mmCIF file of N, CA and C in Angstrom:
data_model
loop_
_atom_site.group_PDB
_atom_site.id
_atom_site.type_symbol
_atom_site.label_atom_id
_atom_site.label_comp_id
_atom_site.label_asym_id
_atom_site.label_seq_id
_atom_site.Cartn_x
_atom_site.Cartn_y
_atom_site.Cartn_z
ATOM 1 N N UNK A 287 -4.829 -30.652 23.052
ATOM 2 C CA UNK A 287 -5.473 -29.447 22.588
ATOM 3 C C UNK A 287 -4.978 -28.227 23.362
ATOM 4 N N UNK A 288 -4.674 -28.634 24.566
ATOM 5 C CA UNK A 288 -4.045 -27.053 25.464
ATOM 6 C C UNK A 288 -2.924 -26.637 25.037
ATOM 7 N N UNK A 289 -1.571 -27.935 24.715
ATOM 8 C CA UNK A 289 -0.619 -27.505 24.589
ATOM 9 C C UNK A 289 -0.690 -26.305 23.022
ATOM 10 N N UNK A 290 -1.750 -26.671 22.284
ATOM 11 C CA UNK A 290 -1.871 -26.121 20.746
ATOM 12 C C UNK A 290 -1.808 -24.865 21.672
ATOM 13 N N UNK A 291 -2.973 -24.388 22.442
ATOM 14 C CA UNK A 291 -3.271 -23.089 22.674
ATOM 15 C C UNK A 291 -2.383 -22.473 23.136
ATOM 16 N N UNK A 292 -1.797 -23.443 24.087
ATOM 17 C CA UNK A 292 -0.335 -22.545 25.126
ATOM 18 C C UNK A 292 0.993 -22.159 23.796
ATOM 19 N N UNK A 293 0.832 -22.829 22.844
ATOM 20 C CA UNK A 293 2.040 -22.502 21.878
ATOM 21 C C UNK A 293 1.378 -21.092 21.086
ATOM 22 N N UNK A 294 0.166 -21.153 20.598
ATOM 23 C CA UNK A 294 -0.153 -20.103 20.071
ATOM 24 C C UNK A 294 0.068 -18.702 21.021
ATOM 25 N N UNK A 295 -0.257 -19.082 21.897
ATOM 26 C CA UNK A 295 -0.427 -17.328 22.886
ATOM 27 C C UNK A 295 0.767 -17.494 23.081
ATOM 28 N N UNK A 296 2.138 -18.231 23.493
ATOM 29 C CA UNK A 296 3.655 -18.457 23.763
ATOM 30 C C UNK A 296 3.832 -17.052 22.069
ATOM 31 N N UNK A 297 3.643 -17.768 20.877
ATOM 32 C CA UNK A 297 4.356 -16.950 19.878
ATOM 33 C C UNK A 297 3.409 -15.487 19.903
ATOM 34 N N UNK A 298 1.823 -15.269 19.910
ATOM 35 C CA UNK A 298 1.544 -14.140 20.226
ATOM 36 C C UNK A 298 1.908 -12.977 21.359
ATOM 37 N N UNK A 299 2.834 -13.952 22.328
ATOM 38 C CA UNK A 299 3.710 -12.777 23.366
ATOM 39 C C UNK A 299 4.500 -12.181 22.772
ATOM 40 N N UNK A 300 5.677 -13.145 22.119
ATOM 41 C CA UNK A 300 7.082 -12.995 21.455
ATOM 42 C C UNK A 300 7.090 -12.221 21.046
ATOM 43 N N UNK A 301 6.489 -12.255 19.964
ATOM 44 C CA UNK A 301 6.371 -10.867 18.775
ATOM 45 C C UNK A 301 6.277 -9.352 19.228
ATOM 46 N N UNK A 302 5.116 -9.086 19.940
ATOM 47 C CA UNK A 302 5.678 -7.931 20.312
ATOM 48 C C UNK A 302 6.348 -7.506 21.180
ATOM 49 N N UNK A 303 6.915 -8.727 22.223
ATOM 50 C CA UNK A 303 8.327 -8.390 23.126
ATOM 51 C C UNK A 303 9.793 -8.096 22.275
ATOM 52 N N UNK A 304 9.177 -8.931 21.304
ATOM 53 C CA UNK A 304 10.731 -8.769 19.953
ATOM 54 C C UNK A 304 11.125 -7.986 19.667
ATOM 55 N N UNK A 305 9.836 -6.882 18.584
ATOM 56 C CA UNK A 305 9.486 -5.657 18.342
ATOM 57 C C UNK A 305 10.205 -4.763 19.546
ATOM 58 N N UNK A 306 9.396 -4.611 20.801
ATOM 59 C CA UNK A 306 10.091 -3.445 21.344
ATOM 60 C C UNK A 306 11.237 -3.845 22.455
ATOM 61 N N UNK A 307 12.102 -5.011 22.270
ATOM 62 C CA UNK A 307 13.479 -5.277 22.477
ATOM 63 C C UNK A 307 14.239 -4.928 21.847
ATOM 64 N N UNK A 308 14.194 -5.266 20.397
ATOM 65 C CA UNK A 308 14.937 -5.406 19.298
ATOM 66 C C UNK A 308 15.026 -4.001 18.370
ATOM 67 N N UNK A 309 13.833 -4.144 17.989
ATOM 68 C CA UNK A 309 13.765 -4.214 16.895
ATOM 69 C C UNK A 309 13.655 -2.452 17.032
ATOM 70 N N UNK A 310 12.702 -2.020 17.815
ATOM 71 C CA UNK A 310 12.797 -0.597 17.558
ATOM 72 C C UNK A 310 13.901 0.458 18.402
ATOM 73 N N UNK A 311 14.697 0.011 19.639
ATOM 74 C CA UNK A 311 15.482 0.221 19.945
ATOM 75 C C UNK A 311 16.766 0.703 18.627
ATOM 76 N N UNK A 312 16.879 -0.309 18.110
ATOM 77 C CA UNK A 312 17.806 -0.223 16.802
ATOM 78 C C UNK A 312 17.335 0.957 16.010
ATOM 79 N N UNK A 313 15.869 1.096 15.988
ATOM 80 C CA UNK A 313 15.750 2.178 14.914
ATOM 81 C C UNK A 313 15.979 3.206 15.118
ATOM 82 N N UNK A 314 15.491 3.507 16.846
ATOM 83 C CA UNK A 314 15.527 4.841 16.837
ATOM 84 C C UNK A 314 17.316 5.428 16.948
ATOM 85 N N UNK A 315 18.095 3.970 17.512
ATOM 86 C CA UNK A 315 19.775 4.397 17.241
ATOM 87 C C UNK A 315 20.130 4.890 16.029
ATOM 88 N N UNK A 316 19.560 4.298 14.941
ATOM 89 C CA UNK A 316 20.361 4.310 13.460
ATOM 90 C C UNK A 316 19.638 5.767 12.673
ATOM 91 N N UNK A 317 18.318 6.378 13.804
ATOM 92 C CA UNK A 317 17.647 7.540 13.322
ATOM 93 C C UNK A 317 18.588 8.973 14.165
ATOM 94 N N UNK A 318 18.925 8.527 15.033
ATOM 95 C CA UNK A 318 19.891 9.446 15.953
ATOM 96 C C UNK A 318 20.968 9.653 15.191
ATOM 97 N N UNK A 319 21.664 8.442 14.709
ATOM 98 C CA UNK A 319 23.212 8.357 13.699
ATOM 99 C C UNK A 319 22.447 9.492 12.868
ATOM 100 N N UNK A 320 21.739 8.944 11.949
ATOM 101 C CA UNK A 320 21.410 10.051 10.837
ATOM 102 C C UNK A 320 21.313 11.319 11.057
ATOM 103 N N UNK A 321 20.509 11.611 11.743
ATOM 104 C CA UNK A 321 20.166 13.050 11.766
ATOM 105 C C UNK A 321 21.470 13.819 12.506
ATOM 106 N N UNK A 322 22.829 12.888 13.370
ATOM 107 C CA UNK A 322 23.599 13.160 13.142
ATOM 108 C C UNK A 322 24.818 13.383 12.766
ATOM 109 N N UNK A 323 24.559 12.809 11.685
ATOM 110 C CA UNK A 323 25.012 12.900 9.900
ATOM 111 C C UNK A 323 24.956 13.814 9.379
ATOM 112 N N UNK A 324 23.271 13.997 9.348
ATOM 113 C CA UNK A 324 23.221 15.068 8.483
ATOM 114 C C UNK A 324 23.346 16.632 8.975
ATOM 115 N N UNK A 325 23.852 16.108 10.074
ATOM 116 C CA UNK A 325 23.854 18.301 11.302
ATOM 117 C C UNK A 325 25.685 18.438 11.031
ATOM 118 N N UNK A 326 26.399 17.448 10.639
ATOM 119 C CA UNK A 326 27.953 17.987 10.161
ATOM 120 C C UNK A 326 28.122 18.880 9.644
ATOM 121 N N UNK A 327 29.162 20.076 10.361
ATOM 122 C CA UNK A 327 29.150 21.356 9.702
ATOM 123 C C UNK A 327 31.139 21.465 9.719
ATOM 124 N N UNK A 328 31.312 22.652 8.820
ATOM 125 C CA UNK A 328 32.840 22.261 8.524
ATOM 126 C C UNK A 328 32.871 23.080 9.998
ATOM 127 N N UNK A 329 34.137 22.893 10.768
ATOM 128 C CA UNK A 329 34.838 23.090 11.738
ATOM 129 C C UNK A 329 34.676 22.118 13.194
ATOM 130 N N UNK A 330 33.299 20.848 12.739
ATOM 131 C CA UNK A 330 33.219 20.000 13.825
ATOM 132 C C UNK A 330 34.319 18.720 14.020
ATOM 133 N N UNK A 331 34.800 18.973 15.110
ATOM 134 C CA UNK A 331 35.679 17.574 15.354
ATOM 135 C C UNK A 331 35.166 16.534 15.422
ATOM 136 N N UNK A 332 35.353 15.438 14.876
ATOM 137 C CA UNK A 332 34.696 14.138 14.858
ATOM 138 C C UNK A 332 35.720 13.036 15.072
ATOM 139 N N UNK A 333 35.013 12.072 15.389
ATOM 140 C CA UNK A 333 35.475 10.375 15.542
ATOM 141 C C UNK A 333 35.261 9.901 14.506
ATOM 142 N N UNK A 334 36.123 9.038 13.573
ATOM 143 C CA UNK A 334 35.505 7.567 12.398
ATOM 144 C C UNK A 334 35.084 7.001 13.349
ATOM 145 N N UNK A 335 34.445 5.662 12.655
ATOM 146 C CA UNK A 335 34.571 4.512 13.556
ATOM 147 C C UNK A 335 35.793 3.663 13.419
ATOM 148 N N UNK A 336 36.541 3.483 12.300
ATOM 149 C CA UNK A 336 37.941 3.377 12.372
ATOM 150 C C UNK A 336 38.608 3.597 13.499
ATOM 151 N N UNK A 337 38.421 5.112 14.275
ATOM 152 C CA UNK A 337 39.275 5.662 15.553
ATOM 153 C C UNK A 337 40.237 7.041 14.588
ATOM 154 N N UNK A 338 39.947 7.412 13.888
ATOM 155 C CA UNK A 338 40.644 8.877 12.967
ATOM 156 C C UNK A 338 39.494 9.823 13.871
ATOM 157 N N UNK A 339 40.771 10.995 14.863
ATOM 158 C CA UNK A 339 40.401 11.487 15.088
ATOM 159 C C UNK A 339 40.851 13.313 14.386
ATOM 160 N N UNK A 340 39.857 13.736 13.807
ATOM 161 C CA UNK A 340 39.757 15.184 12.913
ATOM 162 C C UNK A 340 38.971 16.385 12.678
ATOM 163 N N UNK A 341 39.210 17.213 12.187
ATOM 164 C CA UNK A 341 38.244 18.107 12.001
ATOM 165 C C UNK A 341 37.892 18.196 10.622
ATOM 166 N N UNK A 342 36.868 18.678 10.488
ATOM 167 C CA UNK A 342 36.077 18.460 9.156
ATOM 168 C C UNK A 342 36.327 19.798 8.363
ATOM 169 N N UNK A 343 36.739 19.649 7.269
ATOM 170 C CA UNK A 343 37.728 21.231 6.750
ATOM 171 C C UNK A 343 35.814 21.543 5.526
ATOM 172 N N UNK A 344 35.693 20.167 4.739
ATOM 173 C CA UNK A 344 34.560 20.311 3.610
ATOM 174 C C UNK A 344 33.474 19.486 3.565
ATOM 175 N N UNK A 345 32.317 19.643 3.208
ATOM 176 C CA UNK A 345 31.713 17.799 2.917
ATOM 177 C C UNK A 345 31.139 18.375 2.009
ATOM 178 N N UNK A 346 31.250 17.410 1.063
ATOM 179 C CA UNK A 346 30.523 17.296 -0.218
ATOM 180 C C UNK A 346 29.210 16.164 0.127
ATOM 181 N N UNK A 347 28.631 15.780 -1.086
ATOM 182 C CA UNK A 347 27.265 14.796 -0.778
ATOM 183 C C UNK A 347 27.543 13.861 0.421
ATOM 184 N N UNK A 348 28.152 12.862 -0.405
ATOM 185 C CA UNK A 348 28.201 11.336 0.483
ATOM 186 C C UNK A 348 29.871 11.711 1.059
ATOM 187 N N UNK A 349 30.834 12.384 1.136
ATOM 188 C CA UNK A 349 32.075 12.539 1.525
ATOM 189 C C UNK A 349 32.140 13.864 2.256
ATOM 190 N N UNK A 350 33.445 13.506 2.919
ATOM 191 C CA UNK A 350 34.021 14.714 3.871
ATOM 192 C C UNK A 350 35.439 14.785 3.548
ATOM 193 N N UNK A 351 36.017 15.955 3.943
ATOM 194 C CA UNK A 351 37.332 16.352 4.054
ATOM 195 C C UNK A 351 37.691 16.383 5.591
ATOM 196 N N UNK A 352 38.586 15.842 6.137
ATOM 197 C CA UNK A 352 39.194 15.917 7.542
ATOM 198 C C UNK A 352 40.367 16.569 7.026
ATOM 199 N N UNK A 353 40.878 17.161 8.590
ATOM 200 C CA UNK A 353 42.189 16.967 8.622
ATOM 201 C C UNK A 353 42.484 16.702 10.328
ATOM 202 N N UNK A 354 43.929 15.738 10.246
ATOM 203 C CA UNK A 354 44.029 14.901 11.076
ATOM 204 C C UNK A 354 45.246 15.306 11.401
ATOM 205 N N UNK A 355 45.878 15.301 12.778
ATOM 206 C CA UNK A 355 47.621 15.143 13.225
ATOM 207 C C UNK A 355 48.121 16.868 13.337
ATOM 208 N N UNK A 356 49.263 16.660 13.377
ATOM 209 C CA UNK A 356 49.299 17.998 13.623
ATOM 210 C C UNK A 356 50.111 18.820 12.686
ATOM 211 N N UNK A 357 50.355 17.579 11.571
ATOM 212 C CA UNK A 357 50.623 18.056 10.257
ATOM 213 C C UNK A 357 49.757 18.216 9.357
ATOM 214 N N UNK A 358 48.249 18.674 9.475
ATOM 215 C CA UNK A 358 47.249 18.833 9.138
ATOM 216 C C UNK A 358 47.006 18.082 7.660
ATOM 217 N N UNK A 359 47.336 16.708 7.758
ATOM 218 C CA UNK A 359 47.327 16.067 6.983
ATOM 219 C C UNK A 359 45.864 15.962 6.622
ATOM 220 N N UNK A 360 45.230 15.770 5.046
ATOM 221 C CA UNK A 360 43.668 16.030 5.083
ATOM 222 C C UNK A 360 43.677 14.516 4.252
ATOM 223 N N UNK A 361 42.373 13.892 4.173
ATOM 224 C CA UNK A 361 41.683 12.951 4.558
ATOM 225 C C UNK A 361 40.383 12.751 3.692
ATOM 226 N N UNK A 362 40.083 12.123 2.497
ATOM 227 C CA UNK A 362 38.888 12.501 2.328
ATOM 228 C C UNK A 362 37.736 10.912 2.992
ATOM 229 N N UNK A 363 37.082 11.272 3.618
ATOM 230 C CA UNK A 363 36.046 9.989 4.164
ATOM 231 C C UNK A 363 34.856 10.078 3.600
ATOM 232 N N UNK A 364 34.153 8.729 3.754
ATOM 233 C CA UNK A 364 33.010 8.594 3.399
ATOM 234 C C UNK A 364 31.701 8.924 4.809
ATOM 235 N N UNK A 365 30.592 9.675 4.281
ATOM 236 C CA UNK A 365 30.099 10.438 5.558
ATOM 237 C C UNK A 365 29.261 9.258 6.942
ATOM 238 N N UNK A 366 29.598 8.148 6.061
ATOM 239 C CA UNK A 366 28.484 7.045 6.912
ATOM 240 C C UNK A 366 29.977 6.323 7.482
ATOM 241 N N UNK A 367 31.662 6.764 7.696
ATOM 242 C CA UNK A 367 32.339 6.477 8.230
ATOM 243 C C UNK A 367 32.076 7.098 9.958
ATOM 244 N N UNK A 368 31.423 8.663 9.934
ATOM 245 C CA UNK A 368 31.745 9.479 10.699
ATOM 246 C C UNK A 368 31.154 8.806 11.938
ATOM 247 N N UNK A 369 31.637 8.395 12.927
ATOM 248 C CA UNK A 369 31.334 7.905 14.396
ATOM 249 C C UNK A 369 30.627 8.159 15.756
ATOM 250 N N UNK A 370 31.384 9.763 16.061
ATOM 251 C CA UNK A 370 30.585 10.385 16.738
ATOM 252 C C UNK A 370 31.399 12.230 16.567
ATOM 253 N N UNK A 371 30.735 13.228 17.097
ATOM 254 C CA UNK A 371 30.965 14.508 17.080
ATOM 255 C C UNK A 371 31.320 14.777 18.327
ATOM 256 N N UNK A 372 32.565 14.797 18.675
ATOM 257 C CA UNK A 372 33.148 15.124 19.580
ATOM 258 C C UNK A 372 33.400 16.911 20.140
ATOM 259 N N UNK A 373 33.565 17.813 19.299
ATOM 260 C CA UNK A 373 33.331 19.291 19.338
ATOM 261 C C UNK A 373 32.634 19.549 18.590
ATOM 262 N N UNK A 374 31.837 20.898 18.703
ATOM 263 C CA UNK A 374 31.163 21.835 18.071
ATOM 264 C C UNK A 374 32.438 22.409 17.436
ATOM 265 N N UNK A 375 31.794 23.282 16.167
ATOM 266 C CA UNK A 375 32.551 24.569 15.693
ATOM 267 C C UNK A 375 32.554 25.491 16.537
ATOM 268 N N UNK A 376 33.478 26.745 16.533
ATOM 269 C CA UNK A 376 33.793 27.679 17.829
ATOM 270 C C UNK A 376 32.688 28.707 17.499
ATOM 271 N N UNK A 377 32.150 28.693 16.077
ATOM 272 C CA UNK A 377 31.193 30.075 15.911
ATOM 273 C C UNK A 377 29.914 29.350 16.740
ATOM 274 N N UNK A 378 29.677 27.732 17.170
ATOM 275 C CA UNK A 378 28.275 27.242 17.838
ATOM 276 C C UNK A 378 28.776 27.735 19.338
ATOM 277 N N UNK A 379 29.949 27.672 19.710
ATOM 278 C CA UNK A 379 29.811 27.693 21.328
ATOM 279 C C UNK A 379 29.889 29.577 21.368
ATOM 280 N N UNK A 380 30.257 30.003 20.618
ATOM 281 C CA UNK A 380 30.382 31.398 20.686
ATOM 282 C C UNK A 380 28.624 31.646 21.039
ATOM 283 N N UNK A 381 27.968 31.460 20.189
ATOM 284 C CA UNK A 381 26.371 32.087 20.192
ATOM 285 C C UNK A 381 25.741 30.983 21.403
ATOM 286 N N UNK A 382 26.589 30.345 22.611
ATOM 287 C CA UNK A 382 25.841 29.447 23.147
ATOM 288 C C UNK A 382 26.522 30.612 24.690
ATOM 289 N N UNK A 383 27.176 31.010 24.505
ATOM 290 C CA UNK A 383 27.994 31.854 25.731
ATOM 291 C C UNK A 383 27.422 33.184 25.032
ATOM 292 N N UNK A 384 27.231 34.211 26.187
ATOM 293 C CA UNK A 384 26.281 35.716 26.630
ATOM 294 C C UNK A 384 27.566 36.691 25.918
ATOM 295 N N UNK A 385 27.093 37.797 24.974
ATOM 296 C CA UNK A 385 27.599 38.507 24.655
ATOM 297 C C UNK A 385 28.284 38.988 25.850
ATOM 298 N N UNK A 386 29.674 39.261 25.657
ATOM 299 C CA UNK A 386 30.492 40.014 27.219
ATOM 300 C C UNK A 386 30.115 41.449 26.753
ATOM 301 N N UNK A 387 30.693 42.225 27.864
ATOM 302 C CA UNK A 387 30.735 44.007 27.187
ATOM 303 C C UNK A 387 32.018 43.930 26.769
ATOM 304 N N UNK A 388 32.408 44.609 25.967
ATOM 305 C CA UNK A 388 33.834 45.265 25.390
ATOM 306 C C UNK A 388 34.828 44.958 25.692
ATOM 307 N N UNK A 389 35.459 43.746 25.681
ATOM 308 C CA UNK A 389 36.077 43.012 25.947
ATOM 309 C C UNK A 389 37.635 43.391 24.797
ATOM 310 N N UNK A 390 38.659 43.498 25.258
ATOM 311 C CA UNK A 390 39.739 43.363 24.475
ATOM 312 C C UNK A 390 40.273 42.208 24.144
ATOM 313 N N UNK A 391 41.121 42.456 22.703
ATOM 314 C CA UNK A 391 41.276 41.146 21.941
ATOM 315 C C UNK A 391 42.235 40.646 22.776
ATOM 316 N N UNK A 392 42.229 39.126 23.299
ATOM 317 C CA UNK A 392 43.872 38.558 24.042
ATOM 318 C C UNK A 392 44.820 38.220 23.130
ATOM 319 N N UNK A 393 46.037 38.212 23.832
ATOM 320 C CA UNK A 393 47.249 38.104 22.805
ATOM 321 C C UNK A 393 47.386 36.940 22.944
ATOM 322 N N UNK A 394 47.860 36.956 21.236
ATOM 323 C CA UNK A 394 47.924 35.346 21.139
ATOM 324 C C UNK A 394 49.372 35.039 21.821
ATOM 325 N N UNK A 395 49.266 33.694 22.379
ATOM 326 C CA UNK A 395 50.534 33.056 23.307
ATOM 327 C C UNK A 395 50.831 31.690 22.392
ATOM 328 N N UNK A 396 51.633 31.257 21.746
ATOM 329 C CA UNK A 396 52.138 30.089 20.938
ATOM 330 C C UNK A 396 52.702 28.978 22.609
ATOM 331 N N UNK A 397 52.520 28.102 22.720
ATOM 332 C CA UNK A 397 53.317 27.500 23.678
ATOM 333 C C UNK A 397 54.007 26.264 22.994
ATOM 334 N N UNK A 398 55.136 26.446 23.013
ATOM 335 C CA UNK A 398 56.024 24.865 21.456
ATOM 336 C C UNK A 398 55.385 23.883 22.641
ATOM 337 N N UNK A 399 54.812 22.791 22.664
ATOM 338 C CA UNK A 399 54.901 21.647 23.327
ATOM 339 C C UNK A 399 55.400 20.036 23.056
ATOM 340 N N UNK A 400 56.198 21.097 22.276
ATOM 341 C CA UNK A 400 57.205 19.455 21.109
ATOM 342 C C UNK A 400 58.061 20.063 21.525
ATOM 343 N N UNK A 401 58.758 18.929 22.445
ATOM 344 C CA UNK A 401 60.260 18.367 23.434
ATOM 345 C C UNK A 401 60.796 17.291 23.243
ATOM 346 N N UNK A 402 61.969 17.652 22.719
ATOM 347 C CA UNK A 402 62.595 16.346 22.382
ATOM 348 C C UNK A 402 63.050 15.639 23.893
ATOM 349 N N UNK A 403 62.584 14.138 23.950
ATOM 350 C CA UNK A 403 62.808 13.507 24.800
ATOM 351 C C UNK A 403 63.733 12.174 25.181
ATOM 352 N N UNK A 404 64.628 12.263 25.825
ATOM 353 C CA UNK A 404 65.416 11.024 25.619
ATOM 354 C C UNK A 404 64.846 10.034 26.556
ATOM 355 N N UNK A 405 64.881 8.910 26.418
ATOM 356 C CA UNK A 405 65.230 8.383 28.281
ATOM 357 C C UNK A 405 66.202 8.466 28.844
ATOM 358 N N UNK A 406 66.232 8.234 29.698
ATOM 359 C CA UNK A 406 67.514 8.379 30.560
ATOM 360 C C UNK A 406 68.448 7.518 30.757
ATOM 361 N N UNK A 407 68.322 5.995 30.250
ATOM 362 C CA UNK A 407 69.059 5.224 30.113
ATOM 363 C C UNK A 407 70.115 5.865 28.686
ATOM 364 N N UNK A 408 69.332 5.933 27.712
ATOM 365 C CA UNK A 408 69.888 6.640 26.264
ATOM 366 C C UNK A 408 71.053 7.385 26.811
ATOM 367 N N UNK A 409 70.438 8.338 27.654
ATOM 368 C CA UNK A 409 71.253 10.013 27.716
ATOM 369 C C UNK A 409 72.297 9.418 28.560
ATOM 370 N N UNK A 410 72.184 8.768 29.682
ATOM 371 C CA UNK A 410 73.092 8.009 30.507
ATOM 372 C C UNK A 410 74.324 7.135 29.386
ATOM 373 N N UNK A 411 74.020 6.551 28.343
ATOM 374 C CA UNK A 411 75.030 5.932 27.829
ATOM 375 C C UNK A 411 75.699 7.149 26.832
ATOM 376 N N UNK A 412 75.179 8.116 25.995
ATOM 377 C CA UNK A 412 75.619 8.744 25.650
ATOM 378 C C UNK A 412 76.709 9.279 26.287
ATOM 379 N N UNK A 413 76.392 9.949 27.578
ATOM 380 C CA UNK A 413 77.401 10.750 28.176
ATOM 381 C C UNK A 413 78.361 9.734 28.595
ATOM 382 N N UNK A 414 78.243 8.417 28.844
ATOM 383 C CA UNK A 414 79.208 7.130 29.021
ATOM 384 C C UNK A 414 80.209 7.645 28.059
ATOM 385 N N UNK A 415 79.733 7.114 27.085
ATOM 386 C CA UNK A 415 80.502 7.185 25.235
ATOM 387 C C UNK A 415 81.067 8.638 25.541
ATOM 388 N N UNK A 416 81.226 9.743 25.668
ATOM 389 C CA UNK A 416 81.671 10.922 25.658
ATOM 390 C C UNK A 416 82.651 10.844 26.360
ATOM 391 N N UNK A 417 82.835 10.457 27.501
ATOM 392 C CA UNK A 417 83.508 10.388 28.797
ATOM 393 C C UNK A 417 84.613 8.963 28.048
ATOM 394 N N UNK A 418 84.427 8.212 27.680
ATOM 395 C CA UNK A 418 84.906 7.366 26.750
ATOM 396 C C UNK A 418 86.021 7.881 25.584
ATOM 397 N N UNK A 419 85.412 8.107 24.842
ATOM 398 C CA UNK A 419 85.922 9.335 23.724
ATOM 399 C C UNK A 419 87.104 9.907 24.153
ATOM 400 N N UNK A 420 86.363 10.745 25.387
ATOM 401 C CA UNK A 420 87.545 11.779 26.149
ATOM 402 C C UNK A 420 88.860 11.063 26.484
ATOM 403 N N UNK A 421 89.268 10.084 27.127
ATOM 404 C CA UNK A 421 89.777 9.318 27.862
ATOM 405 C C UNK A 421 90.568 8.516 26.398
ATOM 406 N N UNK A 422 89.968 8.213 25.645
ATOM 407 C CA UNK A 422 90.664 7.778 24.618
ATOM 408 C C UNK A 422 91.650 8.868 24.173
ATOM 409 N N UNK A 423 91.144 9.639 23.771
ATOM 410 C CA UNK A 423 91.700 10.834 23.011
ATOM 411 C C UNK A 423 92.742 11.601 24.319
ATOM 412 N N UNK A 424 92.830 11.235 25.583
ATOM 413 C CA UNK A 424 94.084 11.612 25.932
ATOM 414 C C UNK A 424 95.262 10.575 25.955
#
């Protein structure tokens, strides 16, 4: 007769250790996802969960427009792909930083950071072969 009782109060623990292990932990994650879901605004950089990392050009209902790379290749995803929000748009951090006083516009500076790169073994045989070439050709 005890063991009956010790099994009953055993499963009346469980349950609500389950509940707030499990069960609502999960909810309030998948209520966080949503709501930020639904705060996507066009100019936020985001993560898929795929690993596509982009900025969000449009979203329609259930879809988005990215564009990705630096050939601004665009992308259309589904919005329950989107992973996490990695930047704000620049007009959110603008109104998050103190009006300056009168500030002049800065000039824009382009910096190319596409360099063509050899290794050095490559460039090393090349100039081999040249030096080669040469030597032939006298």
């Amino acid at each position: 007769m005890k063991t009956g009782l010790y099994n009953i109060v055993l499963i009346l623990v469980f349950i609500p250790l389950i509940y707030f292990m499990l069960i609502r932990p999960q909810r309030k994650r998948d209520k966080e996802v949503t709501s930020m879901r639904a705060a996507l605004k066009p100019g936020d950089n985001i993560v898929t969960i795929g690993g596509i990392v982009g900025k969000i050009v449009r979203i329609k209902d259930d879809r988005i427009l990215i564009e990705t790379g630096s050939g601004k290749t665009k992308m259309e995803i589904v919005k329950s792909a989107v992973g996490s929000v990695v930047g704000k748009q620049e007009s959110d951090k603008k109104e998050d930083k103190q009006p300056e006083e009168k500030s002049e516009p800065a000039e824009e500076t382009h910096v190319n950071r596409s360099k063509k790169v050899t290794p050095k073994k490559l460039g090393a045989k090349k100039a081999d072969s040249k030096e080669d070439t040469e030597k032939d050709a006298e």
